[in-house]
mmCIF file with all atom_site columns, C-alpha atoms in Angstrom:
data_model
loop_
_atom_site.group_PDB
_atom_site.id
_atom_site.type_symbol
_atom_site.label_atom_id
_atom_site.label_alt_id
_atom_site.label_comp_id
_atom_site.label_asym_id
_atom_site.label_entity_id
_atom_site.label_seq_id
_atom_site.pdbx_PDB_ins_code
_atom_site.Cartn_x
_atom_site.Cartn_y
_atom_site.Cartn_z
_atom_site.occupancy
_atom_site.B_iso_or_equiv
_atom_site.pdbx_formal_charge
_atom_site.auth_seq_id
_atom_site.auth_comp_id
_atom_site.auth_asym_id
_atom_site.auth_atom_id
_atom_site.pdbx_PDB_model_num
ATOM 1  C CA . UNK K 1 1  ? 41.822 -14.518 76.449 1.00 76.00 ? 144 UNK K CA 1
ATOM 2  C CA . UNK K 1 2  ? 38.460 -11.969 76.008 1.00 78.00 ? 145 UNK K CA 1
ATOM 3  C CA . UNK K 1 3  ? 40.859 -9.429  74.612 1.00 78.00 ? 146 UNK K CA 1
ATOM 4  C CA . UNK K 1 4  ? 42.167 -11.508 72.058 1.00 79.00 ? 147 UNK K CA 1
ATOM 5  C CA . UNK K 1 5  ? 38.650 -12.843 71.376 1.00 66.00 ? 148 UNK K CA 1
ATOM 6  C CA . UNK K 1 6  ? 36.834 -9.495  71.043 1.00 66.00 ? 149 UNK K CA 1
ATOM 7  C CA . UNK K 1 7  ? 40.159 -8.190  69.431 1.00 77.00 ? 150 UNK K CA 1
ATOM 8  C CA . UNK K 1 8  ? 39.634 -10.790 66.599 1.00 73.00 ? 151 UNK K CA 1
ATOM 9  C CA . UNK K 1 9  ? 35.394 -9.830  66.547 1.00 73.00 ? 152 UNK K CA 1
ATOM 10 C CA . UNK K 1 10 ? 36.084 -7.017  65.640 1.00 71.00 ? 153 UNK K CA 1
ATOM 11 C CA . UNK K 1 11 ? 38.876 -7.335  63.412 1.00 69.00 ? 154 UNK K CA 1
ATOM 12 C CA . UNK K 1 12 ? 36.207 -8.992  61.288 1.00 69.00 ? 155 UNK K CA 1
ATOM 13 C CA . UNK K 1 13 ? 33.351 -6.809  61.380 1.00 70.00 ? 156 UNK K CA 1
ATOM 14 C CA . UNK K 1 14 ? 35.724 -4.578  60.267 1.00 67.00 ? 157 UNK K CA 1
ATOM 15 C CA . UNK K 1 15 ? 37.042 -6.567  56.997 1.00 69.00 ? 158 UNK K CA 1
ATOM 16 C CA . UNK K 1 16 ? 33.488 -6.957  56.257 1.00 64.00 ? 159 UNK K CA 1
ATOM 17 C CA . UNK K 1 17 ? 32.419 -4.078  56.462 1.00 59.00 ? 160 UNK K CA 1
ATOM 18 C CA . UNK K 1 18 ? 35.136 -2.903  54.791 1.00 58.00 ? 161 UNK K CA 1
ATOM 19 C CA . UNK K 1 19 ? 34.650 -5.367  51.727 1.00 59.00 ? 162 UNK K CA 1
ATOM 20 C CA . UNK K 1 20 ? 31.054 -4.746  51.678 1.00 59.00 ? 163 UNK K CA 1
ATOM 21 C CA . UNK K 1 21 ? 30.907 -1.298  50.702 1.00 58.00 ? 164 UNK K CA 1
ATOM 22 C CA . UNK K 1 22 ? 32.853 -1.788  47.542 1.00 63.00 ? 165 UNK K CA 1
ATOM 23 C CA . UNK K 1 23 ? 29.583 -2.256  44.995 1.00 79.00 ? 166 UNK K CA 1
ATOM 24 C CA . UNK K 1 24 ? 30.101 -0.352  41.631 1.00 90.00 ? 167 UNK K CA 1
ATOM 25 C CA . UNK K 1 25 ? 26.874 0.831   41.191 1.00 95.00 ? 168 UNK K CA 1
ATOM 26 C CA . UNK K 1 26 ? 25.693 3.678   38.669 1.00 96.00 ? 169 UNK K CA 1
ATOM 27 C CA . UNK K 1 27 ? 22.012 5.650   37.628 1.00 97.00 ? 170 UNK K CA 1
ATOM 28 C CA . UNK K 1 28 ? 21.541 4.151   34.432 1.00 97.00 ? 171 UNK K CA 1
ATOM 29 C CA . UNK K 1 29 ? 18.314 5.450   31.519 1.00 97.00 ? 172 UNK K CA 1
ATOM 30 C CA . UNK K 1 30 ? 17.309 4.606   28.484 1.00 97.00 ? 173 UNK K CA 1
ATOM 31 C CA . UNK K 1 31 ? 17.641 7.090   26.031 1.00 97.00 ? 174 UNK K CA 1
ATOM 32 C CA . UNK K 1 32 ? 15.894 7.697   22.809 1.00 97.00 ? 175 UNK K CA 1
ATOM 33 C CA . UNK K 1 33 ? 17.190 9.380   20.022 1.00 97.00 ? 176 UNK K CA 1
ATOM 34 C CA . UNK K 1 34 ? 15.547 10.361  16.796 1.00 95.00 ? 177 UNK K CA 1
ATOM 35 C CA . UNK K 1 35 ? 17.644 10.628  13.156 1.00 93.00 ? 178 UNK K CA 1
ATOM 36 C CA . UNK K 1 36 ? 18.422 14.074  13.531 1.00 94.00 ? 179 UNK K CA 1
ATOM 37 C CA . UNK K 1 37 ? 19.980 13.013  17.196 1.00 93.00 ? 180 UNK K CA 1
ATOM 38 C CA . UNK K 1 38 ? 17.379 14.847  18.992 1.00 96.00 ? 181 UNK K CA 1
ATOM 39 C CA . UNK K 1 39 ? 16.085 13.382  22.143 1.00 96.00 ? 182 UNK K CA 1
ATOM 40 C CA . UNK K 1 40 ? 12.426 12.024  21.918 1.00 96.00 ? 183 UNK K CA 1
ATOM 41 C CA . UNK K 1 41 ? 12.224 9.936   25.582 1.00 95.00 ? 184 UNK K CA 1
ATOM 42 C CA . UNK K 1 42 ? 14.369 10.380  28.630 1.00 95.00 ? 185 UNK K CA 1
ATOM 43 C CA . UNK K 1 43 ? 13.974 7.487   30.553 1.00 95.00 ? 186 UNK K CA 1
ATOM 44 C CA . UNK K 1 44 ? 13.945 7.412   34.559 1.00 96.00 ? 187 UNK K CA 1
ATOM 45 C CA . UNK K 1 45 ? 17.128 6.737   36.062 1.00 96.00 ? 188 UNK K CA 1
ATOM 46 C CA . UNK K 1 46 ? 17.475 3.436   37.529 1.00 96.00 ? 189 UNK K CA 1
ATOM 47 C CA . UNK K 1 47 ? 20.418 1.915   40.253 1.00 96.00 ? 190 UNK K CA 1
ATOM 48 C CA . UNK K 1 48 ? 22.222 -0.825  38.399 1.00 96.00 ? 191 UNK K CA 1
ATOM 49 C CA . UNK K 1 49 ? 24.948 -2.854  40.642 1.00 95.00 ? 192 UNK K CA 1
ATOM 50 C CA . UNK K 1 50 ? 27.885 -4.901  39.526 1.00 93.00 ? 193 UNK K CA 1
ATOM 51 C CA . UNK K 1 51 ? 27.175 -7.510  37.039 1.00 93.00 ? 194 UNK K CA 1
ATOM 52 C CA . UNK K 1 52 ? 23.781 -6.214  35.733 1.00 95.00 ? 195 UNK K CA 1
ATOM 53 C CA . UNK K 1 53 ? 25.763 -2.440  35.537 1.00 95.00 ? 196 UNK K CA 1
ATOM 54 C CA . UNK K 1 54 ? 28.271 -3.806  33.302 1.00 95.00 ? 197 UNK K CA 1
ATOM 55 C CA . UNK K 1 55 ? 25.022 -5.383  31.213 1.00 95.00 ? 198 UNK K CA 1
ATOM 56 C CA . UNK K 1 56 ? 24.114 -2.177  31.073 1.00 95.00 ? 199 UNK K CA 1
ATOM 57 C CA . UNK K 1 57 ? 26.924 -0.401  30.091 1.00 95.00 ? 200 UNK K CA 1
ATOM 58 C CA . UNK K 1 58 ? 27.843 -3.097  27.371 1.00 96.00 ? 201 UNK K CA 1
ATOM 59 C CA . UNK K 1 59 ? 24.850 -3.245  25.393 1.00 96.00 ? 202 UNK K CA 1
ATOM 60 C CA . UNK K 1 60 ? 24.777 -2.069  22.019 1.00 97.00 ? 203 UNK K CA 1
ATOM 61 C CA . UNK K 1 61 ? 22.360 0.564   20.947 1.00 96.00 ? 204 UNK K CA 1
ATOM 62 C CA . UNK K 1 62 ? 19.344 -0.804  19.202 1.00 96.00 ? 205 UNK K CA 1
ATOM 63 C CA . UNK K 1 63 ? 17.524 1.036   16.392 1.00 95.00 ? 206 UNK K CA 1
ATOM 64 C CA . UNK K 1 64 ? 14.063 1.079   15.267 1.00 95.00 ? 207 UNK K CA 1
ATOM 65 C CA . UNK K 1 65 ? 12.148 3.061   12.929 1.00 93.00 ? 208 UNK K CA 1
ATOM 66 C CA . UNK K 1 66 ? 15.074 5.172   12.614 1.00 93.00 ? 209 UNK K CA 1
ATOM 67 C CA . UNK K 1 67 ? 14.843 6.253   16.746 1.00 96.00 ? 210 UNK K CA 1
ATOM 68 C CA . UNK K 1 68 ? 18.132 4.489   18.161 1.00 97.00 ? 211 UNK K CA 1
ATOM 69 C CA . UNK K 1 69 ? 18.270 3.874   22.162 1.00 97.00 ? 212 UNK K CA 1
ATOM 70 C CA . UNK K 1 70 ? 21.038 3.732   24.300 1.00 97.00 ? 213 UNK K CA 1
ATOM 71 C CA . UNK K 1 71 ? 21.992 3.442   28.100 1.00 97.00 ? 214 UNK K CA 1
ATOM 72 C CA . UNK K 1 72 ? 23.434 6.472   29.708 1.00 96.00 ? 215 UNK K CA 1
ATOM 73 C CA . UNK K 1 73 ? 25.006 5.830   33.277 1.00 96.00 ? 216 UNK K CA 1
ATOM 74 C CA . UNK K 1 74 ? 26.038 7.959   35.441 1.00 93.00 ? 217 UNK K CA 1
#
């Protein structure tokens, strides 16, 4: 009866483990752009997880004064 209860302990640390690890995660900056397409701010890179990642990578680049800026993930 201990076998089968330690079996089944850690049968699910396993599976949770397991199913924990599985985060889509990506560096994500903001980059600048000017109207020639040259690069006027870098950003920093920044870990973005899941549903704020797809945020991220979703977001249409926004233009003003004729600089646009995007999200680059990695």
């Amino acid at each position: 009866m201990k076998k089968i209860a330690l079996i089944t302990l850690v049968s699910l640390f396993a599976i949770f483990v397991a199913t924990s690890c599985t985060k889509d995660c990506k560096k994500c900056k903001a980059v600048t752009k000017d109207a020639s397409g040259n690069i006027i701010d870098n950003g920093t890179d920044t870990e973005y997880c899941d549903a704020a990642l797809d945020e991220k990578e979703s977001a249409e680049p926004s233009t003003v004064g004729g600089n646009t800026t995007t999200w680059v993930c990695q």
